XYZ file of C-alpha atoms in Angstrom:
787
model
C 39.116 -18.803 -8.398
C 40.310 -15.264 -8.994
C 36.975 -13.555 -8.368
C 36.659 -15.206 -4.964
C 40.069 -14.122 -3.683
C 38.647 -10.926 -2.239
C 36.805 -13.094 0.340
C 39.702 -15.344 1.330
C 40.965 -15.269 4.896
C 40.505 -13.166 8.039
C 42.793 -10.401 6.772
C 40.547 -9.707 3.798
C 37.549 -9.884 6.120
C 39.005 -7.113 8.296
C 39.743 -5.079 5.183
C 36.031 -4.863 4.337
C 34.537 -4.857 7.832
C 35.429 -1.344 9.018
C 34.398 0.544 5.834
C 31.111 -1.375 5.746
C 30.294 -0.597 9.387
C 31.186 3.084 8.895
C 28.891 3.262 5.862
C 26.027 1.727 7.835
C 26.557 4.166 10.710
C 26.654 7.147 8.345
C 23.403 6.053 6.717
C 21.759 5.405 10.097
C 22.290 9.053 11.052
C 19.461 9.939 8.647
C 16.779 8.044 10.619
C 15.720 11.072 12.742
C 14.811 12.864 9.507
C 12.365 10.134 8.441
C 8.796 11.458 8.028
C 5.330 10.014 7.320
C 2.936 10.753 4.453
C -0.553 9.220 4.551
C -2.274 11.545 2.045
C -3.974 10.243 -1.087
C -1.929 12.720 -3.161
C 1.161 10.687 -2.286
C -0.067 7.938 -4.628
C -0.484 10.308 -7.583
C 2.399 11.050 -9.980
C 3.510 14.660 -9.679
C 3.017 15.195 -13.428
C -0.568 13.877 -13.326
C -3.105 16.107 -15.091
C -5.723 15.097 -12.506
C -3.485 16.229 -9.636
C -2.597 19.494 -11.372
C -6.283 20.230 -11.981
C -7.201 19.457 -8.379
C -4.470 21.742 -7.053
C -5.620 24.508 -9.401
C -9.209 24.157 -8.221
C -8.170 24.040 -4.570
C -6.232 27.269 -4.899
C -8.956 29.069 -6.833
C -11.896 28.027 -4.633
C -10.125 27.549 -1.290
C -11.012 23.853 -1.060
C -9.202 21.580 1.389
C -9.552 18.057 2.761
C -12.265 18.318 5.425
C -12.850 16.677 8.748
C -16.518 15.667 8.929
C -18.200 15.288 12.320
C -21.536 13.480 12.430
C -23.919 13.824 15.356
C -26.134 10.745 15.519
C -29.354 11.370 17.453
C -30.520 7.768 17.196
C -34.078 8.147 15.914
C -35.674 9.947 12.920
C -36.735 13.479 13.796
C -34.595 13.660 16.945
C -32.590 16.525 15.402
C -35.603 18.805 15.763
C -35.261 19.355 19.481
C -33.567 22.232 21.332
C -31.012 19.835 22.886
C -29.985 18.418 19.519
C -29.649 21.825 17.874
C -27.674 22.997 20.890
C -25.274 20.093 20.368
C -24.811 21.121 16.722
C -23.940 24.647 17.820
C -21.546 23.395 20.544
C -19.602 21.149 18.166
C -19.454 23.887 15.522
C -18.025 26.365 18.006
C -15.535 23.822 19.347
C -14.213 23.012 15.850
C -14.120 26.724 15.038
C -11.719 27.296 17.951
C -9.309 24.420 17.237
C -5.923 25.562 15.949
C -5.370 24.080 12.506
C -9.027 24.332 11.450
C -9.878 27.184 9.085
C -12.521 29.111 11.096
C -13.998 30.594 7.917
C -14.580 27.116 6.469
C -16.659 25.389 9.157
C -20.079 24.443 7.770
C -23.142 23.349 9.728
C -26.678 24.454 10.521
C -25.037 27.181 12.644
C -23.085 28.650 9.736
C -24.892 27.672 6.521
C -26.696 30.740 5.120
C -30.280 30.842 3.951
C -32.152 33.597 2.148
C -35.458 35.167 3.028
C -37.298 38.304 1.975
C -38.418 40.611 4.762
C -40.044 44.068 4.313
C -38.764 44.320 0.742
C -35.259 43.510 1.959
C -33.198 40.377 1.313
C -31.954 38.792 4.546
C -29.092 36.247 4.527
C -28.618 34.545 7.898
C -27.550 31.155 9.340
C -30.118 28.379 9.255
C -29.672 28.115 13.032
C -29.623 31.762 14.032
C -27.576 33.137 16.889
C -29.247 33.586 20.252
C -31.055 31.322 22.693
C -32.443 28.031 21.400
C -36.063 27.769 22.435
C -38.889 25.303 21.827
C -39.809 27.207 18.645
C -36.281 27.126 17.185
C -36.533 23.646 15.558
C -39.632 24.686 13.571
C -37.862 27.864 12.459
C -34.850 25.875 11.232
C -37.104 23.472 9.316
C -38.787 26.395 7.553
C -35.396 27.799 6.699
C -34.315 24.445 5.254
C -37.325 24.484 2.952
C -35.859 27.630 1.400
C -32.352 26.087 1.121
C -33.008 22.436 0.172
C -29.383 21.885 -0.891
C -28.509 21.503 2.819
C -30.702 18.398 3.122
C -28.507 15.336 2.591
C -25.315 17.359 2.935
C -25.656 18.937 6.386
C -28.868 17.359 7.657
C -30.102 13.781 7.260
C -33.357 13.707 5.327
C -35.100 11.889 8.197
C -33.768 14.272 10.845
C -31.751 11.558 12.609
C -28.305 13.131 12.240
C -26.458 16.330 11.402
C -23.024 17.101 9.963
C -20.388 19.668 10.797
C -17.759 19.977 8.046
C -14.457 21.643 8.984
C -11.733 22.326 6.446
C -8.109 22.467 7.548
C -5.579 25.212 7.099
C -3.034 24.644 4.346
C -0.181 24.187 6.820
C -2.033 21.679 8.995
C -1.007 18.016 9.115
C -4.166 15.840 9.410
C -2.163 13.260 11.331
C -1.395 15.806 14.053
C -4.877 17.354 14.095
C -6.999 14.193 14.234
C -6.217 13.222 17.865
C -6.674 16.861 18.923
C -10.155 16.917 17.371
C -11.072 13.620 19.032
C -9.938 14.779 22.488
C -11.672 18.134 22.061
C -15.004 16.562 21.089
C -14.833 13.957 23.848
C -14.506 16.806 26.369
C -17.886 18.246 25.367
C -20.763 17.704 27.791
C -23.293 16.455 25.243
C -26.412 14.427 26.097
C -25.582 10.750 26.532
C -27.810 9.562 23.674
C -25.944 11.640 21.050
C -23.225 9.724 19.231
C -20.206 11.505 17.745
C -18.494 10.115 14.647
C -15.547 11.632 12.802
C -14.868 10.902 9.126
C -13.798 12.656 5.909
C -10.604 12.818 3.818
C -8.745 14.750 6.500
C -9.720 12.192 9.117
C -8.669 9.271 6.921
C -5.212 10.763 6.425
C -4.847 11.401 10.148
C -6.011 7.937 11.119
C -3.731 6.291 8.560
C -0.790 8.206 10.013
C -1.525 6.562 13.371
C -1.717 3.152 11.674
C 1.627 3.680 9.952
C 3.269 4.682 13.226
C 1.816 1.679 15.048
C 2.833 -0.804 12.369
C 6.391 0.505 12.260
C 6.758 0.353 16.044
C 5.039 -3.008 16.578
C 5.707 -5.198 13.550
C 9.448 -4.558 13.319
C 10.309 -5.805 16.855
C 7.981 -8.797 16.537
C 9.477 -9.784 13.195
C 13.041 -9.311 14.512
C 12.444 -11.625 17.468
C 10.768 -14.281 15.309
C 13.594 -14.235 12.745
C 16.269 -14.668 15.388
C 14.336 -17.404 17.221
C 13.910 -19.368 13.992
C 17.561 -18.879 13.086
C 18.546 -20.200 16.506
C 16.297 -23.233 16.157
C 17.824 -24.164 12.835
C 21.511 -23.601 13.594
C 21.466 -24.048 17.413
C 24.228 -21.531 17.943
C 24.045 -18.343 20.007
C 26.945 -16.951 18.015
C 25.002 -17.477 14.797
C 21.956 -15.761 16.323
C 24.146 -12.824 17.345
C 25.598 -12.655 13.841
C 22.142 -12.778 12.271
C 20.936 -10.062 14.632
C 23.834 -7.854 13.577
C 22.880 -8.318 9.925
C 19.230 -7.467 10.637
C 20.141 -4.355 12.592
C 22.640 -3.132 10.012
C 20.191 -3.677 7.153
C 17.435 -1.726 8.874
C 19.702 1.132 9.927
C 21.221 1.528 6.469
C 17.919 1.360 4.594
C 15.763 3.542 6.850
C 18.600 6.020 7.314
C 18.996 6.322 3.545
C 15.272 7.064 3.274
C 15.691 9.833 5.830
C 18.696 11.377 4.087
C 16.982 11.326 0.692
C 13.690 12.742 1.998
C 11.583 9.675 1.252
C 8.771 9.391 3.821
C 7.049 6.297 5.153
C 3.843 5.822 3.198
C 1.063 3.394 3.976
C 2.697 0.989 1.503
C 6.246 1.313 2.822
C 5.215 1.047 6.477
C 5.727 -2.726 6.287
C 9.128 -2.391 4.562
C 11.176 -2.898 7.779
C 9.445 -6.193 8.547
C 9.979 -7.436 4.988
C 13.652 -6.436 4.968
C 14.141 -8.509 8.098
C 12.805 -11.602 6.322
C 15.051 -11.092 3.315
C 18.135 -10.165 5.340
C 18.077 -13.295 7.503
C 17.877 -15.637 4.496
C 21.503 -15.160 3.426
C 22.671 -15.702 7.003
C 20.828 -19.030 7.131
C 22.537 -20.317 3.981
C 25.941 -19.142 5.136
C 25.739 -20.615 8.654
C 24.262 -23.847 7.314
C 27.131 -24.212 4.838
C 29.648 -23.669 7.633
C 27.912 -26.325 9.689
C 27.825 -28.708 6.716
C 31.541 -28.267 6.024
C 32.359 -28.992 9.645
C 29.967 -31.935 9.898
C 31.260 -33.626 6.750
C 34.835 -32.908 7.890
C 35.431 -30.968 4.657
C 37.139 -28.223 6.667
C 39.779 -28.852 9.367
C 38.674 -26.012 11.648
C 36.257 -23.095 12.014
C 38.476 -20.565 10.257
C 38.773 -22.807 7.229
C 35.038 -23.510 7.243
C 34.202 -19.792 7.376
C 36.535 -19.008 4.482
C 35.422 -21.961 2.365
C 31.741 -21.200 2.945
C 32.250 -17.626 1.865
C 34.178 -18.616 -1.256
C 31.553 -21.192 -2.187
C 28.497 -19.026 -1.499
C 29.380 -15.488 -2.484
C 28.402 -16.112 -6.084
C 25.057 -17.946 -5.502
C 24.172 -15.511 -2.707
C 25.012 -12.607 -4.999
C 22.837 -14.143 -7.700
C 19.886 -14.683 -5.354
C 20.296 -11.136 -4.041
C 20.427 -9.689 -7.554
C 17.374 -11.645 -8.654
C 15.512 -10.432 -5.562
C 16.636 -6.935 -6.487
C 15.295 -7.557 -10.000
C 11.844 -8.208 -8.545
C 11.900 -5.043 -6.467
C 13.333 -2.951 -9.313
C 10.653 -4.315 -11.637
C 8.070 -3.078 -9.152
C 9.720 0.351 -8.938
C 10.321 0.805 -12.656
C 6.823 -0.177 -13.750
C 4.858 1.918 -11.259
C 3.838 5.537 -11.616
C 3.199 5.805 -7.852
C 6.036 7.250 -5.788
C 5.315 5.044 -2.729
C 5.678 1.887 -4.844
C 8.825 3.239 -6.483
C 10.317 3.968 -3.084
C 9.270 0.545 -1.816
C 11.026 -1.207 -4.679
C 14.199 0.889 -4.657
C 14.790 0.893 -0.896
C 13.958 -2.801 -0.607
C 16.541 -3.448 -3.341
C 19.067 -1.376 -1.395
C 18.311 -3.352 1.764
C 18.817 -6.669 -0.045
C 22.290 -5.693 -1.215
C 23.232 -4.339 2.211
C 22.144 -7.660 3.747
C 24.284 -9.582 1.214
C 27.390 -7.554 2.030
C 26.829 -7.769 5.781
C 26.319 -11.548 5.577
C 29.634 -12.141 3.828
C 31.631 -9.758 6.030
C 29.893 -9.391 9.388
C 28.619 -12.949 9.965
C 32.032 -14.653 9.658
C 33.614 -11.917 11.771
C 31.071 -12.456 14.571
C 31.282 -16.248 14.358
C 35.085 -16.149 14.403
C 35.153 -14.030 17.548
C 32.161 -15.419 19.441
C 32.180 -19.153 18.761
C 33.295 -21.084 21.837
C 34.397 -24.704 21.809
C 30.955 -25.884 22.922
C 29.293 -23.934 20.113
C 31.766 -25.409 17.638
C 30.769 -28.895 18.754
C 27.123 -27.979 18.154
C 27.948 -26.803 14.666
C 29.840 -30.007 13.933
C 26.941 -32.039 15.395
C 28.812 -35.295 15.834
C 30.566 -37.657 13.464
C 30.730 -37.347 9.677
C 27.485 -38.140 7.937
C 27.194 -41.552 6.331
C 25.130 -42.823 3.441
C 22.658 -44.381 5.867
C 22.288 -41.089 7.738
C 21.555 -39.245 4.535
C 18.925 -41.683 3.340
C 17.285 -41.733 6.754
C 17.154 -37.957 6.699
C 15.300 -37.958 3.385
C 11.501 -38.176 3.847
C 9.817 -41.133 2.180
C 7.561 -38.905 0.070
C 10.560 -37.059 -1.372
C 12.215 -40.380 -2.115
C 9.056 -41.495 -3.946
C 8.945 -38.260 -5.933
C 12.553 -38.768 -6.965
C 11.510 -42.044 -8.594
C 8.524 -40.547 -10.507
C 9.486 -37.191 -12.073
C 6.826 -37.483 -14.782
C 4.022 -37.420 -12.251
C 5.486 -34.300 -10.642
C 5.573 -32.491 -13.986
C 1.987 -33.563 -14.731
C 0.827 -32.256 -11.359
C 2.612 -28.948 -11.980
C 0.924 -28.561 -15.358
C -2.496 -29.314 -13.849
C -2.005 -26.684 -11.133
C -0.902 -24.151 -13.756
C -3.953 -24.726 -15.958
C -6.443 -24.581 -13.069
C -4.789 -21.472 -11.645
C -4.778 -19.810 -15.049
C -8.519 -20.321 -15.405
C -9.236 -19.058 -11.872
C -7.002 -15.989 -12.370
C -9.365 -14.663 -15.047
C -11.824 -13.913 -12.228
C -9.483 -11.554 -10.377
C -11.210 -8.253 -9.528
C -9.187 -5.054 -9.974
C -10.500 -2.531 -7.439
C -9.493 -0.073 -4.731
C -11.458 1.614 -1.951
C -9.327 3.693 0.366
C -11.686 3.512 3.331
C -11.077 -0.260 3.425
C -7.534 0.498 4.601
C -9.227 0.488 8.003
C -10.450 -2.536 9.899
C -14.207 -3.169 10.299
C -14.161 -1.896 13.893
C -12.086 1.216 13.191
C -13.985 4.358 14.258
C -13.307 6.081 10.949
C -14.827 3.184 8.966
C -17.848 3.009 11.291
C -18.297 6.767 10.850
C -17.977 6.536 7.072
C -20.650 3.854 6.870
C -23.010 5.838 9.083
C -22.505 9.054 7.117
C -23.021 7.400 3.767
C -26.169 5.625 4.961
C -27.790 8.747 6.408
C -26.505 11.429 4.048
C -25.983 12.037 0.339
C -22.348 10.934 0.505
C -19.033 12.176 1.844
C -17.003 11.362 -1.276
C -16.752 14.192 -3.774
C -16.810 13.941 -7.563
C -16.880 17.493 -8.884
C -16.967 19.569 -12.057
C -14.783 22.584 -12.781
C -16.319 25.032 -15.266
C -14.353 27.751 -17.027
C -15.673 30.339 -19.482
C -13.376 31.902 -22.088
C -12.371 35.560 -22.021
C -15.343 37.821 -22.670
C -17.859 35.168 -21.578
C -19.634 34.565 -18.250
C -21.036 31.501 -16.567
C -24.039 33.593 -15.535
C -25.385 33.601 -19.094
C -28.899 32.094 -18.976
C -28.031 29.366 -21.483
C -25.021 28.286 -19.426
C -27.029 28.496 -16.221
C -29.695 26.285 -17.756
C -27.159 23.622 -18.725
C -25.625 23.604 -15.234
C -29.131 23.169 -13.803
C -29.824 20.278 -16.190
C -26.462 18.716 -15.316
C -27.263 18.812 -11.598
C -30.652 17.268 -12.271
C -28.989 14.457 -14.215
C -26.451 13.934 -11.402
C -29.185 13.576 -8.767
C -31.716 11.595 -10.815
C -29.784 9.204 -13.059
C -26.060 9.850 -12.632
C -25.616 7.889 -9.409
C -24.965 10.925 -7.194
C -26.578 11.411 -3.805
C -26.692 15.188 -4.192
C -25.105 18.099 -6.034
C -24.690 21.807 -5.414
C -23.464 24.923 -7.230
C -24.008 28.667 -7.450
C -27.149 27.902 -9.481
C -28.825 26.653 -6.280
C -28.112 29.998 -4.632
C -29.479 31.901 -7.619
C -32.689 29.861 -7.465
C -32.992 30.280 -3.671
C -32.619 34.072 -3.903
C -35.064 34.180 -6.808
C -37.568 32.063 -4.854
C -37.219 34.292 -1.804
C -37.808 37.398 -3.873
C -40.841 35.828 -5.560
C -42.211 34.273 -2.373
C -42.294 30.800 -3.948
C -40.750 27.445 -3.121
C -37.295 26.853 -4.743
C -38.393 23.775 -6.675
C -41.289 25.742 -8.190
C -39.135 28.737 -9.136
C -37.702 29.032 -12.661
C -34.220 30.365 -13.208
C -33.892 34.059 -14.182
C -34.350 34.735 -17.877
C -31.632 37.382 -18.152
C -27.971 37.606 -17.171
C -28.596 40.907 -15.409
C -31.081 39.233 -13.070
C -28.606 36.479 -12.289
C -25.871 38.999 -11.515
C -28.272 41.010 -9.366
C -29.281 37.979 -7.298
C -25.665 36.979 -6.739
C -24.779 40.550 -5.761
C -27.639 40.682 -3.257
C -26.543 37.385 -1.718
C -22.965 38.594 -1.340
C -23.755 41.978 0.190
C -26.373 40.525 2.530
C -24.212 37.725 3.853
C -20.608 37.294 4.969
C -17.666 38.166 2.705
C -16.549 35.160 0.715
C -19.854 33.259 0.947
C -19.679 32.495 -2.776
C -15.966 31.734 -2.887
C -16.398 27.963 -3.149
C -19.081 28.219 -5.865
C -18.022 30.931 -8.349
C -15.276 33.547 -8.667
C -15.805 37.311 -8.724
C -15.325 37.512 -12.507
C -17.986 34.814 -13.025
C -15.659 32.854 -15.323
C -14.809 29.985 -12.981
C -17.335 27.864 -11.107
C -17.487 24.618 -9.184
C -20.223 21.980 -9.129
C -19.937 19.590 -6.181
C -21.245 16.034 -6.475
C -21.692 13.661 -3.529
C -21.102 9.900 -3.800
C -21.576 7.294 -1.090
C -18.554 5.225 -2.215
C -15.072 5.880 -3.523
C -14.429 2.422 -4.969
C -12.838 2.365 -8.426
C -15.307 -0.094 -9.993
C -18.205 1.917 -8.571
C -16.945 5.362 -9.541
C -15.363 4.689 -12.949
C -18.693 4.216 -14.841
C -20.052 7.340 -13.127
C -16.985 9.337 -14.171
C -17.273 8.128 -17.759
C -20.971 9.047 -17.888
C -20.271 12.452 -16.317
C -17.541 13.204 -18.851
C -19.972 12.335 -21.661
C -22.557 14.700 -20.175
C -20.021 17.526 -19.972
C -18.933 17.039 -23.559
C -22.542 16.992 -24.729
C -23.712 20.016 -22.740
C -20.804 22.450 -22.577
C -18.410 21.768 -25.447
C -20.827 23.156 -28.088
C -21.117 26.356 -26.023
C -17.359 26.877 -25.830
C -17.317 26.309 -22.066
C -14.508 24.192 -20.585
C -15.894 21.519 -18.245
C -13.564 19.080 -16.455
C -14.148 16.333 -13.906
C -12.151 16.722 -10.697
C -12.352 16.018 -6.955
C -11.001 13.265 -4.658
C -12.958 10.466 -6.368
C -11.614 11.463 -9.779
C -8.085 11.677 -8.393
C -8.347 8.147 -6.986
C -9.603 6.803 -10.312
C -6.827 8.604 -12.212
C -3.949 7.039 -10.304
C -5.578 3.636 -9.947
C -6.638 3.138 -13.591
C -3.211 1.971 -14.888
C -2.633 -0.421 -11.963
C -3.317 -3.673 -13.851
C -1.064 -2.723 -16.765
C 1.667 -1.646 -14.385
C 1.354 -4.882 -12.392
C 1.739 -7.003 -15.512
C 4.607 -4.834 -16.738
C 6.349 -5.158 -13.374
C 5.968 -8.935 -13.474
C 7.391 -9.093 -16.987
C 10.327 -6.857 -16.069
C 11.037 -8.973 -12.990
C 10.916 -12.199 -15.004
C 13.186 -10.810 -17.732
C 15.636 -9.438 -15.164
C 15.718 -12.719 -13.261
C 16.227 -14.700 -16.473
C 19.112 -12.545 -17.706
C 20.883 -12.520 -14.343
C 20.453 -16.254 -13.785
C 21.515 -17.137 -17.325
C 24.605 -14.922 -17.081
C 25.790 -16.110 -13.679
C 24.884 -19.766 -14.216
C 26.367 -19.532 -17.734
C 23.389 -21.312 -19.261
C 20.258 -20.056 -21.032
C 18.574 -23.333 -20.090
C 19.338 -22.802 -16.417
C 17.996 -19.264 -16.691
C 14.712 -20.541 -18.098
C 14.484 -23.258 -15.447
C 14.753 -20.556 -12.752
C 11.538 -19.012 -14.049
C 9.413 -22.164 -13.856
C 8.782 -22.306 -10.070
C 8.017 -18.599 -9.625
C 5.770 -18.511 -12.688
C 3.744 -21.459 -11.424
C 3.594 -19.974 -7.912
C 2.532 -16.468 -8.987
C -0.095 -17.849 -11.341
C -1.398 -20.087 -8.549
C -1.728 -17.097 -6.212
C -3.618 -15.145 -8.866
C -5.892 -18.169 -9.119
C -6.463 -18.122 -5.346
C -7.283 -14.408 -5.538
C -9.804 -15.054 -8.293
C -11.395 -17.967 -6.443
C -11.635 -16.156 -3.078
C -12.580 -12.739 -4.438
C -9.438 -10.982 -3.134
C -9.054 -7.648 -4.922
C -6.005 -6.720 -6.931
C -5.464 -3.360 -5.223
C -2.475 -1.095 -4.680
C -1.144 -3.132 -1.767
C -1.868 -6.618 -3.123
C -0.555 -5.791 -6.618
C 2.988 -5.683 -5.217
C 3.042 -9.381 -4.348
C 3.789 -10.554 -7.899
C 7.062 -8.698 -8.544
C 8.242 -9.212 -4.964
C 7.225 -12.874 -5.023
C 9.208 -13.415 -8.222
C 12.299 -11.796 -6.737
C 12.089 -13.809 -3.514
C 10.823 -17.074 -4.948
C 13.526 -17.454 -7.586
C 16.098 -17.877 -4.808
C 14.796 -21.382 -4.167
C 15.246 -22.303 -7.816
C 18.797 -20.949 -7.868
C 19.875 -22.930 -4.811
C 18.255 -26.139 -6.118
C 19.960 -25.717 -9.484
C 23.247 -25.031 -7.680
C 22.840 -28.306 -5.763
C 21.941 -30.196 -8.933
C 25.025 -28.784 -10.630
C 27.220 -29.915 -7.733
C 25.630 -33.366 -7.898
C 26.312 -33.675 -11.616
C 29.945 -32.786 -10.976
C 30.010 -35.750 -8.593
C 28.785 -37.984 -11.414
C 25.205 -38.367 -10.249
C 22.260 -38.822 -12.597
C 18.547 -39.650 -12.448
C 16.926 -40.357 -9.090
C 20.299 -40.230 -7.307
C 20.830 -36.682 -8.519
C 17.363 -35.717 -7.279
C 18.087 -37.265 -3.869
C 21.350 -35.349 -3.704
C 19.549 -32.059 -4.410
C 16.964 -32.755 -1.727
C 19.594 -33.708 0.850
C 21.984 -30.889 -0.063
C 19.537 -27.977 -0.209
C 16.357 -29.250 1.415
C 17.047 -28.174 4.995
C 18.399 -24.643 4.351
C 15.690 -24.024 1.762
C 13.027 -25.257 4.186
C 14.439 -22.959 6.845
C 14.535 -20.081 4.381
C 10.954 -20.727 3.274
C 9.701 -21.018 6.843
C 11.371 -17.776 7.884
C 9.983 -15.888 4.869
C 6.500 -17.279 5.441
C 6.557 -16.454 9.150
C 8.018 -13.017 8.473
C 5.466 -12.040 5.872
C 2.694 -13.553 7.971
C 3.589 -11.031 10.670
C 1.808 -8.482 8.462
C -1.444 -10.136 9.568
C -0.902 -8.126 12.758
C -0.951 -4.909 10.748
C -3.657 -2.356 11.424
C -4.177 -2.007 7.658
C -6.246 -4.853 6.070
C -4.751 -4.578 2.535
C -1.253 -5.010 3.985
C -2.450 -8.157 5.747
C -3.624 -9.532 2.400
C -0.357 -8.480 0.783
C 1.713 -10.330 3.380
C -0.349 -13.496 3.070
C -0.161 -13.392 -0.731
C 3.638 -13.049 -0.665
C 3.841 -15.841 1.918
C 1.706 -18.045 -0.336
C 3.925 -17.198 -3.304
C 7.001 -18.163 -1.279
C 5.448 -21.519 -0.340
C 4.509 -22.150 -3.964
C 7.977 -21.202 -5.229
C 9.638 -23.370 -2.595
C 7.559 -26.450 -3.422
C 7.821 -25.924 -7.166
C 11.607 -25.487 -6.999
C 12.109 -28.488 -4.752
C 9.801 -30.747 -6.748
C 9.591 -29.562 -10.343
C 13.212 -28.613 -11.036
C 14.793 -31.972 -10.093
C 12.004 -33.728 -11.990
C 12.583 -31.531 -15.034
C 16.322 -32.190 -14.866
C 15.681 -35.935 -14.667
C 13.420 -35.879 -17.713
C 15.767 -33.504 -19.554
C 18.603 -35.961 -19.120
C 16.343 -38.867 -20.156
C 16.913 -40.599 -16.848
C 20.537 -41.311 -17.583
C 22.025 -44.304 -15.854
C 23.100 -43.688 -12.278
C 26.862 -43.480 -12.198
C 26.951 -43.327 -8.405
C 24.214 -43.944 -5.875
C 25.889 -42.492 -2.800
C 27.222 -38.949 -3.193
C 29.072 -39.216 0.116
C 31.206 -42.025 -1.365
C 32.330 -39.799 -4.251
C 36.121 -39.530 -4.458
C 35.839 -35.732 -4.482
C 34.395 -35.788 -0.955
C 36.571 -38.641 0.331
C 39.714 -36.906 -0.856
C 38.745 -33.618 0.804
C 38.014 -35.109 4.213
C 40.877 -34.648 6.670
C 42.276 -37.865 8.026
């Protein structure tokens, strides 16, 4: 076999070993450059209109991801005490002094301005004024809030049970670095024991996720490595084989993670479990190779270890290459179909790791076994005398023997599972809620729930307004439409609250007129509006209006508060808001666009289902073409698709039945499951092909396939299932679901390949007469055994 000559003999092994090890070492040098990225922007394509709009708005209005601190006073009305207001001031001052927090963008009762008229002068001052806090201060703050009602629900709970301090970060601040600093700083405050402190917000989520990513990488990878090596040792019972497998695992990780570092690809929340998954995939080839060596020695098909190592490599390089390429096809399908950079990186670097593992298995494993296998280990590999027909039949479980006799029933069962799963899969829910990346006991999730129960919502869905040249947003007609829009948002749009420069105009107007804001009409002329805004600016601090409207009055921002950032919850609200904007502002020539974190999440998540289906199709097509080409049969290529298709459809059915969301993390299981699961089909078909060459047909051929590939495939399946199940130890719930779904897909693919493919072959061949009943008595094997 000309193509296999490159693998023949120890001399060729040495020829490839040194260059391969040098390449791995060169790649590994990039690991120190590996970074983390836990921001939501990482999931958004760089050419996304939603991302471009958000960045434009951030730059124009100085908006950043905030850290939100909630002070929980326990009971309604408890805020209105000197001690509680003192705590608000303390926390505000502490956040103000933390490096990395923008001191000009810390908002609370201590900094939020309110407007009052005094001796024909307009006074703009904090709701909680500077100076000593006395018994009369709470009543003064409550009166001030009546003049600035937009602070209720956004800075103060309506029932007076809690208060918020919102701190925006500097542009150069990493939330992952700042979050623990904020926590330690707040814990050092001497607040009354009954006051609870909770930290939430987009900045907090990013920081907390960074800690999760770091923990998962440090914890899951060692655990998975140990489990893989223990299982390998149990199956092959050879310390040399365990050492060889460990070398493959280490080389695969070093090469893949180092390449990520060199190419500037960070660890995202999605790719944080990549090392553990690479370990599962990398060990699979080693299992097949070591098992084939053991089989050659046990059946006396090789005279010594050197011959067994060479023969195993010549026999397996092609099927192992095919299984590696089909696994790569699954990962590449995931990468090519996704618009999210983390998923692209996941697919591409996983594909790289698979090919590195293939090369290391064929070069490094035989080299280690050749140098480290002692005589005692060789006896363990040989495991006694040559296997006889009676041994083989005894090794075959009775239920597999029964299945071999009834292929029609197996096919019927497979069809029934497919139909039931197909019906259940129609109930799959496509949804994403980023806060659910945290476990139920995580402080950030507890804080988020508290904040969104007591306040108007910490998730922002906003509107960016832009007037054309020569126009102003302070025109009374425009002002009126903004006011109507905010009323719609609060009353029927599903928002907890909204705010804009219109609220400030009304508050100043009410203060000047001596009336309550809700009883005060908006100014009837543009000059009045401009005058009120001017008075607010000159009476307060510079930049007080920066986050509401620009100096030219052509750009403005309307902030909307939602209590959830789940796609299914927010998408109808976004659609209704866009309809309102088109109805109210388009006829006036005013540009009105939806933006904000909630809109950004919806924008990148919306195409997920289409991309998942596209990735599955690409993986299936890639697997089919590779299998058909290397197996030299279109029929064999189609047969490879049967087990993974049944398995993936069954998992979708389980998701639909159990209510498991198809989210960013769980959507990856399909393409990856196809790439991994098809390996079982390829090895079963390879065994069936070998059996046919021995003259076997019907039930005898099925028994041969079970006996030839059953043990290594069972070992492979067990290792993949255990490896992916390690993700249940992840700090990130969606990654736990992802691991379990892939593990379930692997089990389904394994069972379908082991049961359906031999049955299909038997029916395809019309149960041809058995030419031989004992494959071990075939002349091909007898003639190859040394005397």
